[in-house]
Each structure stands twice: as C-alpha cells, then as structure tokens.
Amino acid sequence: MSKQPNILFVMADQVNSAFLPAYGHPVVKMPHLDKIAAEGVVFDTAYCAYPICGPSRFSMLTGRLASEVGVFDHGCEMRASTPTVMHYLRQRGYHTALSGKMHFLGPDQLHGYEERLTTDIYPSDFGWGADWRAGTPEIPWAPSGISPRTVLEAGPCARSLQLDYDEDVAHRAVQKIYDLARRPQSQPFFLTVSFSQPHSPFVAGREYWDRYDHDDIDMPKVPPLSLEEMDAHSRRLHHMFHIDEYTVAEADVRNARHAYYGMLSYIDDKIGELTAALEDTGLLEETLIVFTSDHGEMMGERGLWYKQSLLEGSVRVPLIVRVPGQAGSGGRHVPQPVSLLDLLPTLVEFASDETPIDYVEPIVGHSLLPLLSAGDGDWDHSVFSEYSGEGTYAPGLMVRKGKYKYTYCETDPALLFDLKTDPDELKNLADDDAYAIVLADMHDELLRVWDPEQYRRDALASQKRQWFIQGVLAKTTPNPWDFQPFTSAKDQYVRGGANTTSVKGQARFPYVAPAEPDKPRTE
C-alpha cells in the first residue's frame, strides 16, 4: 500500500467461530460479514490467549500473554504503563478511538485510546476476579449469577440491556466515521467498535429471532458427557455453573442456540452499517477491516456453556481480515493456527511503511502479513493460551503446535489431543505410550513460556490484593473509575457566536465550497 491504511477493528463478544457461515455453518445468516470474508482472508484456526473477556482483550491489545502484564483473572487491572497497539499506532500518527466495551479496570480507562465514544457496559472495579481461597475442590467459588438460567430463559425480546448498549455503540461509531471523513487533514485512524452481543444472556431482538425457522436450529455435535467422561476442569465447571441443579431439556438448548444465531445476525447488520458508512465516505478502499471476538462459547457442546476452559469451543475465535485494494484476490482461507496475540505486530506493521519497529517490551505475537500475502510456507509458530480465573485452583496452560494440542494444570491430569483426527477432543492421548515423545516435547514448549508454580503464586498474590481493595472500596466510597463519555454540543451543532451557515456547510459531506456572488451588489 502506498500510504498508511485506516483500521476498523470490529469485535463481537463470545463468538465461537464454528457458528459463522464464513466458517461453514449452514444455518446462521451473516451476509455482511460473508462479503468481508469473500473479499478478505479467513483464518480458520485462530485462538484467543485467555478464554474470558478482560484478560483476552488485554493480551490482544499488548501482543503479550495476560500473565506477562500482571493480569491473572477478570478482576485485574492492566498497568497504565503497559504499551498497547494504540500507543504504537499513535506513535505512527494514528488517531485512536473506541466505541464499545473493553473491560478496562482501575483508573486508566483509555490505555492508549485518545477518546472513548461510549461508556462500558460493565463496571471497572475489581469485583469480578477469581478467589481460589473460596469454595471447595469439587465446587469452586464463582461470581454470582453463573448458572444455566440464561439457557432456560432464552428467547426473543422487544429490548434488552445488550440491545440498548449495542445500538449506542453502532450509532456513535457510524457518526465517528462521518466525523473522521469531514476532517480537513488526512490523519489515519484506528477505530475499535466492540459490541456486547452475542454474549449471554441468550436474548435476541424479535426481528432477529424471526429470521430463523426454529426447526432449522441445529443441536450440539457432542451430547452432554457424564462426569466420568469429563476432564477434571470440565467437572469443576459443571459444578460451578450448577448444571446438575437445573433440568436443561433439548427444547432449552434449541432456544438458546436460536437466540444466539439471532444475536449474530444483529451484529452482522451493525457490521453492514459500518461498512456502508465507509463506502459512503469513500474510505472503504483506504481502510483495513478486522473482525474477531475475545473468546468462544461452548453453546451446549459436551453439556457445557459459556467459556472459562481451554476446550476448542471456548478458545477458538473468528479472525477475518480485509486488506484495502485486495478485494479481487480475497476469499482465501488460512489453515495454520494463529493467535489474537498476532494482531498487534500485524497492525503495527501495516502502519509502519516497512520502517523498523522497536517494541518497548518483547511481544509473543508474530505478524500475520506473510499469511495475508499467501507466503505461508514457513509459518510454524506455536499458539499459547492460559486460564487462571474462577473454576480452577491453579493455572491451566495450553499449547497448540501443528495438529497437537496440549493442556497442563498442576492439579489435573494432562490432556493431549490430535485435532486433525479428533477435532471434538474426545480421545486423550496423554497416557498413550505411543505419544510419550510428543507429550514431552509439548511440555518443554510450555515450560519455555511459563513457570507454572510461579504463575500460581503470582495469581494468588494478585487475588489477595484486589479483594482487599475491593472490600475497602465497597465499604467506603463508590467506585470512581467507571468511564463517562463527554460530548460537546458545540462541536456538532450551532451554538452562540458561530456562523450558522458556515457550521451547516462544514457538516455537509462531501463538502461543497460556499457559492460566491457573481454580480455586483446593487445599492
């Protein structure tokens, strides 16, 4: 590209890539995202680096594992001094803005964004962290409200908290695209648009529910497993989610999936609004578009819901990239395993015009540019993911290399799967002597990245700090950190002292120069 591209970075929350039509799902309807995929590159095997909202986002924005930046669970803040992709892009002349959720905790609610267009849908305090001191080995402590209730209560609605929020996110993002197009200077922008849906509760707007025939909704490939068939972490999640206390019938599962599909179609319509604004302003072919999610959703597979595990349904995410000017050569699928950690170096490289990049701290991710340009023959990077939130008492650590996936937790039996022959992770090879060398190699790769014992100590110390602070704040002053966006009407509309005609003319896009008189004025 001859100049730095604008970047539109779109996130939906809790999207399992297996449910997108671009990944082969036969029922879900997302024509706008399908168009982006047909003109871009689809990464078939993309992973998040931590299967829960906040830590996943922080790792993605830094190109480093969450534990490396001191984030161990959903109640940890990221230090304000941690470099993010926004800082690197601003260094290269970009304007950075966020519309939507990002789960920033603590006093820094920007982390490199120059402006936020909305508040967050969730609080910014430390109250959602793990507490390994609570619960029992069989039934871990969990934040209040985690249960199959959202499955049993799934269905259509006229309005919901998430619809209210996502409408605001989309409206402000579209308005921002027009505002950016009106600027006289040609500064590139990085606009993040981060939606709350299709995160549970599974409640879809009536219009989107009605887009699907209920009988067409497919059911889980893998039925509920017995406790004996489950791995140790899945058993803990089963108890933590109180699954055995509720009767979840086939009709409930179908309702939840129906709502999830409707929510995906809603997100697709919002993607269509964003791309229409880019096209309307002439910015589409100057803008790199990235679509992804923070983590997956089990959606009833194996009898599990939500995320919080290192199973494929929880850690696999969509990743679709449309490069401006390359729509004619799009529609390509990349099979190699990649990570959301790879996004930071990819975006910074797009913004750098081949100038050397000096990262302040070592990053884990690798630029995806070779894969985007089809030069993928030498790609052989391992993918890493971690989990140390509720539902466990020691960090769960995952390595994906080639066709093998290895998961280690010091309290649990090891897991090793050949995902080429066993994509549903039903046959654990860790105790098979024929795979002893593979297991040893994967464990060595894991130890190259983590010290499990030190990780556990650090996570416990972090929990102790955050729960102490949270308890003090809860008893004294309310949380002062929740972000409140400020908008000035004088920057949008006519206010005193301004020339009405001039303000209206400047708001018109495309801009039309004022008509000048061509006749002499008569006295």
Tab-separated table of N, CA and C in Angstrom, residues 208-303:
chain	number	residue	atom	x	y	z
A	208	TYR	N	-34.714	-10.343	14.872
A	208	TYR	CA	-33.605	-11.247	14.564
A	208	TYR	C	-33.949	-12.685	14.930
A	209	TRP	N	-34.738	-12.880	15.953
A	209	TRP	CA	-35.253	-14.219	16.263
A	209	TRP	C	-36.079	-14.737	15.090
A	210	ASP	N	-36.897	-13.848	14.531
A	210	ASP	CA	-37.812	-14.255	13.460
A	210	ASP	C	-37.105	-14.527	12.131
A	211	ARG	N	-35.844	-14.219	12.036
A	211	ARG	CA	-35.115	-14.526	10.800
A	211	ARG	C	-34.820	-16.020	10.662
A	212	TYR	N	-35.055	-16.784	11.720
A	212	TYR	CA	-34.726	-18.211	11.711
A	212	TYR	C	-35.972	-19.047	11.963
A	213	ASP	N	-36.073	-20.120	11.214
A	213	ASP	CA	-37.096	-21.134	11.467
A	213	ASP	C	-36.597	-21.994	12.626
A	214	HIS	N	-37.404	-22.103	13.663
A	214	HIS	CA	-36.969	-22.808	14.871
A	214	HIS	C	-36.559	-24.247	14.572
A	215	ASP	N	-37.212	-24.872	13.611
A	215	ASP	CA	-36.890	-26.264	13.287
A	215	ASP	C	-35.544	-26.404	12.581
A	216	ASP	N	-35.006	-25.288	12.071
A	216	ASP	CA	-33.714	-25.338	11.384
A	216	ASP	C	-32.530	-25.258	12.345
A	217	ILE	N	-32.795	-24.921	13.594
A	217	ILE	CA	-31.704	-24.737	14.553
A	217	ILE	C	-31.052	-26.082	14.844
A	218	ASP	N	-29.757	-26.175	14.581
A	218	ASP	CA	-29.036	-27.429	14.792
A	218	ASP	C	-28.683	-27.602	16.263
A	219	MET	N	-28.481	-28.832	16.653
A	219	MET	CA	-28.176	-29.176	18.037
A	219	MET	C	-26.683	-29.497	18.180
A	220	PRO	N	-26.171	-29.548	19.413
A	220	PRO	CA	-24.743	-29.819	19.617
A	220	PRO	C	-24.281	-31.116	18.957
A	221	LYS	N	-23.055	-31.083	18.417
A	221	LYS	CA	-22.461	-32.284	17.824
A	221	LYS	C	-22.142	-33.318	18.894
A	222	VAL	N	-21.635	-32.840	20.037
A	222	VAL	CA	-21.247	-33.738	21.123
A	222	VAL	C	-22.277	-33.601	22.240
A	223	PRO	N	-23.013	-34.653	22.561
A	223	PRO	CA	-24.039	-34.570	23.610
A	223	PRO	C	-23.398	-34.397	24.981
A	224	PRO	N	-24.197	-34.100	26.001
A	224	PRO	CA	-23.642	-33.953	27.350
A	224	PRO	C	-22.850	-35.183	27.777
A	225	LEU	N	-21.667	-34.941	28.309
A	225	LEU	CA	-20.830	-36.032	28.803
A	225	LEU	C	-21.177	-36.321	30.259
A	226	SER	N	-20.984	-37.554	30.662
A	226	SER	CA	-21.140	-37.892	32.079
A	226	SER	C	-19.958	-37.311	32.848
A	227	LEU	N	-20.094	-37.220	34.165
A	227	LEU	CA	-18.996	-36.697	34.973
A	227	LEU	C	-17.745	-37.548	34.798
A	228	GLU	N	-17.926	-38.851	34.622
A	228	GLU	CA	-16.775	-39.740	34.445
A	228	GLU	C	-16.074	-39.485	33.113
A	229	GLU	N	-16.824	-39.062	32.112
A	229	GLU	CA	-16.243	-38.806	30.796
A	229	GLU	C	-15.570	-37.440	30.708
A	230	MET	N	-15.908	-36.540	31.611
A	230	MET	CA	-15.368	-35.179	31.554
A	230	MET	C	-13.928	-35.135	32.040
A	231	ASP	N	-13.163	-34.170	31.515
A	231	ASP	CA	-11.862	-33.873	32.100
A	231	ASP	C	-12.082	-33.160	33.427
A	232	ALA	N	-11.023	-33.047	34.229
A	232	ALA	CA	-11.157	-32.527	35.595
A	232	ALA	C	-11.693	-31.097	35.620
A	233	HIS	N	-11.211	-30.257	34.713
A	233	HIS	CA	-11.667	-28.864	34.721
A	233	HIS	C	-13.131	-28.765	34.306
A	234	SER	N	-13.541	-29.559	33.334
A	234	SER	CA	-14.948	-29.549	32.924
A	234	SER	C	-15.858	-29.974	34.070
A	235	ARG	N	-15.407	-30.931	34.882
A	235	ARG	CA	-16.207	-31.330	36.045
A	235	ARG	C	-16.366	-30.165	37.012
A	236	ARG	N	-15.284	-29.415	37.231
A	236	ARG	CA	-15.390	-28.261	38.129
A	236	ARG	C	-16.360	-27.220	37.563
A	237	LEU	N	-16.265	-26.967	36.252
A	237	LEU	CA	-17.191	-26.010	35.641
A	237	LEU	C	-18.630	-26.497	35.757
A	238	HIS	N	-18.830	-27.791	35.561
A	238	HIS	CA	-20.172	-28.369	35.674
A	238	HIS	C	-20.768	-28.046	37.046
A	239	HIS	N	-19.965	-28.215	38.088
A	239	HIS	CA	-20.451	-27.929	39.439
A	239	HIS	C	-20.542	-26.425	39.685
A	240	MET	N	-19.547	-25.682	39.215
A	240	MET	CA	-19.540	-24.235	39.444
A	240	MET	C	-20.737	-23.555	38.786
A	241	PHE	N	-21.118	-24.037	37.601
A	241	PHE	CA	-22.273	-23.478	36.897
A	241	PHE	C	-23.605	-24.034	37.415
A	242	HIS	N	-23.558	-24.934	38.394
A	242	HIS	CA	-24.774	-25.530	38.974
A	242	HIS	C	-25.601	-26.270	37.920
A	243	ILE	N	-24.912	-26.864	36.949
A	243	ILE	CA	-25.631	-27.525	35.858
A	243	ILE	C	-26.466	-28.694	36.365
A	244	ASP	N	-25.967	-29.397	37.387
A	244	ASP	CA	-26.714	-30.547	37.888
A	244	ASP	C	-27.939	-30.140	38.701
A	245	GLU	N	-28.110	-28.846	38.975
A	245	GLU	CA	-29.260	-28.380	39.754
A	245	GLU	C	-30.428	-27.943	38.868
A	246	TYR	N	-30.224	-27.934	37.564
A	246	TYR	CA	-31.259	-27.500	36.632
A	246	TYR	C	-31.485	-28.588	35.584
A	247	THR	N	-32.718	-28.740	35.171
A	247	THR	CA	-33.023	-29.628	34.053
A	247	THR	C	-32.969	-28.812	32.771
A	248	VAL	N	-31.965	-29.081	31.947
A	248	VAL	CA	-31.818	-28.385	30.666
A	248	VAL	C	-32.275	-29.348	29.579
A	249	ALA	N	-33.476	-29.126	29.086
A	249	ALA	CA	-34.061	-30.012	28.087
A	249	ALA	C	-33.586	-29.646	26.689
A	250	GLU	N	-33.834	-30.540	25.743
A	250	GLU	CA	-33.453	-30.280	24.350
A	250	GLU	C	-34.092	-28.995	23.838
A	251	ALA	N	-35.324	-28.731	24.244
A	251	ALA	CA	-36.005	-27.507	23.810
A	251	ALA	C	-35.286	-26.267	24.324
A	252	ASP	N	-34.726	-26.339	25.531
A	252	ASP	CA	-33.988	-25.203	26.088
A	252	ASP	C	-32.710	-24.947	25.294
A	253	VAL	N	-32.019	-26.025	24.952
A	253	VAL	CA	-30.794	-25.896	24.162
A	253	VAL	C	-31.110	-25.265	22.807
A	254	ARG	N	-32.175	-25.721	22.180
A	254	ARG	CA	-32.545	-25.183	20.870
A	254	ARG	C	-32.918	-23.697	20.977
A	255	ASN	N	-33.633	-23.321	22.028
A	255	ASN	CA	-33.979	-21.913	22.231
A	255	ASN	C	-32.731	-21.051	22.386
A	256	ALA	N	-31.782	-21.529	23.191
A	256	ALA	CA	-30.563	-20.755	23.422
A	256	ALA	C	-29.777	-20.574	22.128
A	257	ARG	N	-29.667	-21.628	21.353
A	257	ARG	CA	-28.936	-21.527	20.095
A	257	ARG	C	-29.695	-20.642	19.101
A	258	HIS	N	-31.009	-20.726	19.097
A	258	HIS	CA	-31.820	-19.866	18.231
A	258	HIS	C	-31.541	-18.395	18.558
A	259	ALA	N	-31.551	-18.058	19.849
A	259	ALA	CA	-31.279	-16.676	20.249
A	259	ALA	C	-29.855	-16.262	19.880
A	260	TYR	N	-28.906	-17.165	20.086
A	260	TYR	CA	-27.502	-16.874	19.755
A	260	TYR	C	-27.367	-16.564	18.268
A	261	TYR	N	-28.040	-17.326	17.421
A	261	TYR	CA	-27.979	-17.089	15.978
A	261	TYR	C	-28.604	-15.734	15.638
A	262	GLY	N	-29.715	-15.407	16.306
A	262	GLY	CA	-30.329	-14.108	16.078
A	262	GLY	C	-29.419	-12.965	16.484
A	263	MET	N	-28.713	-13.122	17.590
A	263	MET	CA	-27.781	-12.088	18.040
A	263	MET	C	-26.626	-11.924	17.052
A	264	LEU	N	-26.170	-13.026	16.478
A	264	LEU	CA	-25.123	-12.937	15.458
A	264	LEU	C	-25.621	-12.168	14.236
A	265	SER	N	-26.867	-12.394	13.843
A	265	SER	CA	-27.417	-11.656	12.704
A	265	SER	C	-27.561	-10.174	13.026
A	266	TYR	N	-27.873	-9.863	14.272
A	266	TYR	CA	-27.915	-8.453	14.686
A	266	TYR	C	-26.538	-7.807	14.523
A	267	ILE	N	-25.508	-8.485	15.017
A	267	ILE	CA	-24.148	-7.958	14.873
A	267	ILE	C	-23.811	-7.772	13.401
A	268	ASP	N	-24.249	-8.697	12.570
A	268	ASP	CA	-23.975	-8.585	11.141
A	268	ASP	C	-24.616	-7.332	10.554
A	269	ASP	N	-25.828	-7.015	10.956
A	269	ASP	CA	-26.459	-5.786	10.465
A	269	ASP	C	-25.650	-4.560	10.874
A	270	LYS	N	-25.099	-4.575	12.076
A	270	LYS	CA	-24.287	-3.437	12.525
A	270	LYS	C	-22.981	-3.355	11.734
A	271	ILE	N	-22.414	-4.507	11.401
A	271	ILE	CA	-21.237	-4.512	10.528
A	271	ILE	C	-21.598	-3.887	9.189
A	272	GLY	N	-22.781	-4.205	8.685
A	272	GLY	CA	-23.240	-3.610	7.436
A	272	GLY	C	-23.360	-2.101	7.527
A	273	GLU	N	-23.816	-1.577	8.664
A	273	GLU	CA	-23.910	-0.127	8.844
A	273	GLU	C	-22.521	0.516	8.832
A	274	LEU	N	-21.562	-0.141	9.447
A	274	LEU	CA	-20.196	0.396	9.479
A	274	LEU	C	-19.577	0.417	8.085
A	275	THR	N	-19.698	-0.683	7.360
A	275	THR	CA	-19.097	-0.722	6.020
A	275	THR	C	-19.831	0.209	5.063
A	276	ALA	N	-21.143	0.388	5.260
A	276	ALA	CA	-21.882	1.337	4.420
A	276	ALA	C	-21.384	2.758	4.649
A	277	ALA	N	-21.072	3.093	5.904
A	277	ALA	CA	-20.535	4.425	6.193
A	277	ALA	C	-19.165	4.612	5.552
A	278	LEU	N	-18.336	3.567	5.594
A	278	LEU	CA	-17.030	3.656	4.928
A	278	LEU	C	-17.197	3.852	3.428
A	279	GLU	N	-18.134	3.127	2.847
A	279	GLU	CA	-18.356	3.252	1.404
A	279	GLU	C	-18.929	4.622	1.061
A	280	ASP	N	-19.845	5.100	1.888
A	280	ASP	CA	-20.497	6.384	1.650
A	280	ASP	C	-19.500	7.538	1.704
A	281	THR	N	-18.469	7.401	2.534
A	281	THR	CA	-17.470	8.461	2.688
A	281	THR	C	-16.268	8.280	1.769
A	282	GLY	N	-16.260	7.211	0.986
A	282	GLY	CA	-15.126	6.962	0.105
A	282	GLY	C	-13.909	6.408	0.814
A	283	LEU	N	-14.100	5.912	2.047
A	283	LEU	CA	-12.969	5.427	2.843
A	283	LEU	C	-12.795	3.909	2.796
A	284	LEU	N	-13.721	3.201	2.160
A	284	LEU	CA	-13.677	1.740	2.210
A	284	LEU	C	-12.366	1.188	1.679
A	285	GLU	N	-11.912	1.696	0.543
A	285	GLU	CA	-10.681	1.171	-0.054
A	285	GLU	C	-9.428	1.833	0.504
A	286	GLU	N	-9.602	2.563	1.602
A	286	GLU	CA	-8.455	3.097	2.336
A	286	GLU	C	-8.397	2.515	3.744
A	287	THR	N	-9.257	1.526	4.024
A	287	THR	CA	-9.424	1.053	5.396
A	287	THR	C	-9.246	-0.456	5.500
A	288	LEU	N	-8.356	-0.864	6.378
A	288	LEU	CA	-8.179	-2.270	6.742
A	288	LEU	C	-9.292	-2.642	7.719
A	289	ILE	N	-10.002	-3.733	7.455
A	289	ILE	CA	-11.092	-4.171	8.326
A	289	ILE	C	-10.707	-5.490	8.982
A	290	VAL	N	-10.829	-5.536	10.304
A	290	VAL	CA	-10.545	-6.750	11.071
A	290	VAL	C	-11.778	-7.087	11.895
A	291	PHE	N	-12.205	-8.346	11.842
A	291	PHE	CA	-13.308	-8.812	12.691
A	291	PHE	C	-12.828	-9.982	13.533
A	292	THR	N	-13.135	-9.923	14.835
A	292	THR	CA	-12.769	-11.031	15.716
A	292	THR	C	-13.653	-11.017	16.952
A	293	SER	N	-13.320	-11.868	17.917
A	293	SER	CA	-14.023	-11.927	19.193
A	293	SER	C	-13.016	-12.191	20.296
A	294	ASP	N	-13.424	-11.932	21.535
A	294	ASP	CA	-12.493	-12.098	22.647
A	294	ASP	C	-12.323	-13.552	23.074
A	295	HIS	N	-13.334	-14.378	22.851
A	295	HIS	CA	-13.267	-15.801	23.200
A	295	HIS	C	-14.471	-16.485	22.586
A	296	GLY	N	-14.583	-17.780	22.792
A	296	GLY	CA	-15.672	-18.527	22.196
A	296	GLY	C	-16.859	-18.705	23.120
A	297	GLU	N	-17.673	-19.698	22.814
A	297	GLU	CA	-18.886	-20.040	23.576
A	297	GLU	C	-19.159	-21.520	23.334
A	298	MET	N	-19.256	-22.297	24.398
A	298	MET	CA	-19.455	-23.742	24.254
A	298	MET	C	-20.823	-24.084	23.669
A	299	MET	N	-21.828	-23.295	23.950
A	299	MET	CA	-23.146	-23.399	23.316
A	299	MET	C	-23.740	-24.801	23.411
A	300	GLY	N	-23.568	-25.422	24.590
A	300	GLY	CA	-24.180	-26.722	24.839
A	300	GLY	C	-23.351	-27.918	24.431
A	301	GLU	N	-22.233	-27.696	23.732
A	301	GLU	CA	-21.380	-28.827	23.369
A	301	GLU	C	-20.836	-29.500	24.634
A	302	ARG	N	-20.910	-30.811	24.681
A	302	ARG	CA	-20.447	-31.612	25.815
A	302	ARG	C	-21.280	-31.343	27.074
A	303	GLY	N	-22.403	-30.618	26.930
A	303	GLY	CA	-23.211	-30.230	28.079
A	303	GLY	C	-22.701	-28.990	28.780
